[in-house]
XYZ file of C-alpha atoms in Angstrom:
251
model
C 0.000 0.000 0.000
C 1.049 3.547 -0.680
C 2.166 5.427 2.409
C 0.357 8.675 3.109
C 3.285 10.076 4.987
C 3.348 13.559 6.277
C 6.583 14.383 8.021
C 6.249 17.498 10.089
C 9.342 18.664 11.866
C 8.700 20.310 15.213
C 12.344 20.852 16.318
C 11.738 18.560 19.317
C 9.741 15.876 17.518
C 9.137 14.693 13.999
C 5.580 13.472 13.552
C 4.306 11.024 10.973
C 0.619 10.576 10.340
C -0.638 7.278 8.918
C -4.026 6.989 7.267
C -6.439 4.053 7.780
C -5.184 2.606 4.492
C -1.583 2.251 5.682
C -0.671 -1.141 7.081
C 1.583 0.682 9.555
C -1.508 2.111 11.297
C -2.565 -1.411 12.195
C 0.964 -2.353 13.283
C 1.152 0.630 15.626
C -2.105 -0.242 17.419
C -1.434 -2.246 20.601
C -4.106 -4.862 21.198
C -4.442 -4.739 24.974
C -6.964 -7.597 24.930
C -4.215 -9.968 23.819
C -1.902 -9.006 26.702
C -1.529 -11.014 29.887
C -4.612 -10.227 31.938
C -2.722 -9.583 35.174
C -0.557 -6.921 33.497
C -3.487 -4.856 32.184
C -4.935 -2.566 34.826
C -8.435 -1.161 34.555
C -8.486 2.056 36.553
C -11.671 1.795 38.596
C -11.915 5.441 39.589
C -11.095 6.884 36.156
C -13.506 4.477 34.486
C -16.425 5.798 36.556
C -15.863 9.549 36.945
C -15.681 12.791 34.982
C -12.833 15.352 35.023
C -10.667 13.113 37.148
C -6.945 12.348 37.002
C -4.799 9.640 38.594
C -1.056 9.086 39.033
C 0.526 6.131 37.249
C 4.108 5.025 37.933
C 6.245 3.884 35.004
C 8.559 0.885 35.246
C 11.100 2.705 33.026
C 12.487 6.195 32.453
C 10.490 7.853 29.699
C 12.249 10.754 27.943
C 9.749 13.566 27.251
C 11.267 16.610 25.530
C 14.629 15.199 26.634
C 13.919 15.016 30.374
C 13.034 11.760 32.102
C 9.641 10.987 33.600
C 9.059 8.176 36.059
C 5.397 8.960 36.735
C 2.566 10.484 34.756
C -1.030 11.496 35.437
C -3.777 9.908 33.340
C -6.923 12.013 32.911
C -10.426 10.964 31.936
C -10.428 13.690 29.262
C -8.310 11.735 26.757
C -4.854 12.960 27.746
C -1.833 12.317 29.956
C -0.503 15.121 32.142
C 3.290 15.156 32.529
C 3.766 17.867 35.153
C 4.734 17.217 38.763
C 2.137 19.383 40.474
C -1.511 18.588 39.825
C -3.557 21.780 39.543
C -6.897 22.896 38.125
C -5.580 23.831 34.687
C -4.182 20.458 33.660
C -5.346 20.931 30.075
C -3.237 24.070 29.550
C 0.229 22.607 29.009
C 2.527 19.668 29.884
C 0.362 17.072 28.195
C 0.415 14.116 25.824
C -3.000 14.223 24.171
C -4.168 11.604 21.669
C -7.604 13.260 21.884
C -8.235 15.755 24.666
C -11.976 16.437 24.939
C -14.862 16.433 27.399
C -15.016 12.662 27.838
C -17.047 11.303 30.733
C -16.452 7.597 31.394
C -19.172 7.626 34.074
C -22.035 7.990 31.583
C -21.630 4.489 30.150
C -20.966 1.173 31.853
C -18.882 0.123 28.848
C -16.383 2.967 29.282
C -13.027 2.073 30.784
C -9.601 3.645 31.124
C -6.959 0.914 30.986
C -3.194 0.854 30.996
C -0.456 -1.679 30.452
C 3.292 -1.469 31.171
C 5.604 -4.173 29.820
C 8.879 -2.665 31.027
C 9.736 -0.837 27.791
C 6.380 0.727 26.893
C 3.290 2.060 28.606
C -0.039 1.935 26.786
C -2.968 4.004 28.048
C -6.304 3.279 26.395
C -9.600 5.133 26.610
C -12.249 2.532 25.764
C -15.754 3.320 24.528
C -15.770 6.782 26.098
C -18.532 9.290 25.334
C -18.542 13.071 25.289
C -20.343 14.392 28.319
C -22.126 17.151 26.433
C -22.915 15.066 23.339
C -23.482 11.432 24.290
C -25.259 10.638 21.025
C -22.187 11.267 18.887
C -21.158 7.741 19.853
C -18.268 6.091 21.600
C -14.555 6.752 21.074
C -11.717 4.247 21.526
C -8.096 5.391 21.263
C -4.724 4.980 22.946
C -1.351 6.566 23.608
C 1.834 4.494 23.787
C 4.974 5.862 25.441
C 8.128 3.958 24.492
C 11.373 3.969 26.450
C 13.240 5.389 23.425
C 11.070 8.515 23.695
C 8.721 7.740 20.808
C 5.055 8.495 21.333
C 2.339 6.752 19.325
C -1.302 7.776 19.119
C -3.626 5.047 17.858
C -7.270 5.510 16.957
C -9.648 2.574 16.751
C -13.063 4.186 16.931
C -13.629 7.865 16.092
C -17.341 8.213 15.230
C -17.288 11.861 14.063
C -14.861 14.360 12.642
C -12.783 15.656 15.547
C -13.188 19.189 14.210
C -16.909 18.890 15.135
C -16.258 18.242 18.832
C -17.309 21.215 20.938
C -14.658 22.901 23.063
C -17.232 24.973 24.972
C -16.838 23.032 28.225
C -13.387 21.485 27.765
C -10.430 22.155 25.424
C -10.085 19.910 22.373
C -6.442 19.220 21.489
C -4.362 16.602 19.721
C -0.617 16.750 20.316
C 2.075 17.451 22.880
C 3.047 20.364 25.056
C 5.788 21.038 27.569
C 6.578 23.833 29.978
C 9.034 24.743 32.662
C 7.937 25.749 36.120
C 9.529 28.554 38.112
C 8.929 28.623 41.861
C 8.990 32.095 43.451
C 9.178 32.680 47.145
C 6.840 35.444 48.242
C 8.778 37.604 50.670
C 5.883 38.956 52.700
C 4.464 35.494 53.423
C 6.899 32.825 54.629
C 6.488 29.247 53.367
C 4.243 30.333 50.506
C 5.525 29.745 47.018
C 4.017 30.844 43.784
C 4.542 28.683 40.728
C 4.651 30.193 37.285
C 4.307 27.780 34.384
C 5.919 28.810 31.101
C 4.957 26.777 28.053
C 7.936 26.714 25.700
C 6.828 24.277 23.016
C 3.832 22.430 21.672
C 3.130 20.004 18.863
C -0.311 20.535 17.350
C -1.440 17.709 15.099
C -4.026 18.147 12.379
C -7.370 17.179 13.834
C -8.846 16.378 10.439
C -6.359 13.487 10.151
C -7.665 11.811 13.312
C -10.031 9.137 12.023
C -10.889 5.548 12.895
C -7.874 3.266 12.215
C -5.424 6.147 11.751
C -2.213 6.558 13.770
C 0.448 9.142 14.533
C 4.050 8.453 15.481
C 6.147 11.169 17.108
C 9.878 10.584 17.057
C 12.056 12.633 19.420
C 14.886 14.671 17.955
C 18.147 15.159 19.889
C 18.057 17.876 22.550
C 20.679 19.692 24.624
C 19.760 17.662 27.693
C 21.492 14.534 26.418
C 25.006 15.984 26.709
C 26.929 15.494 29.940
C 30.168 17.305 29.169
C 31.216 20.618 27.662
C 32.851 19.458 24.410
C 30.006 17.466 22.833
C 27.494 20.068 24.047
C 29.024 23.145 22.419
C 30.014 21.345 19.201
C 26.616 19.638 18.711
C 24.908 20.343 15.393
C 21.343 19.562 16.439
C 19.633 22.834 15.628
C 19.777 24.101 19.209
C 22.042 26.889 20.375
C 23.509 24.916 23.288
C 25.944 26.308 25.804
C 27.455 24.513 28.770
C 27.039 25.541 32.433
C 30.078 24.424 34.384
C 28.501 24.922 37.781
C 25.382 22.858 37.075
C 27.310 20.488 34.790
C 24.430 20.680 32.327
């Protein structure tokens, strides 16, 4: 079959979108039902609530934008939050979103949020989830796979409508990645109170019109400054970043 390849370079990731007609789309989908039953966890709380998020520990170091994550937060709304501090605006930044939308697993008994970690990959799957404000659009089934080499795969099994039609009135609708850095300020007048400012520095926005049943997206990480652990390789690296070495931090 002909590959409908669209390579988009995002200076941190290269993304490739595969249409339903590419055999690669099927290869990238992880069939959780065929995995060992005791390794697949159905998250009871996430499967029966709305606007809820839960911590999941990884069995491996997952490089996200070059820095390593050992735990993530899975949200009912079709995304994974990668930040350390859980706050009310989880949808704003620091996410891995195969399909962020107003999903409410509590409205259907068939809806589940499941995950599976085999030591080199974590798969999170939203099964038969419905939109809270538009139940009749039908059920959505999709997944995100995080691999220990830093690749991220979005797989779509069941997308009943065009994603561009999903309302963002009550919840953002996003497909892609985002990262930020957090600066903690001490407030001088009040001891022990710290204010956190979150600065988004990069996002990958994927084309929503390409998200259809049986499609897939693969995001491949590009080299970043964070991988260098000495001055020489850092300052001579030709990776499209203007890297400089800090002797004191040894970074």
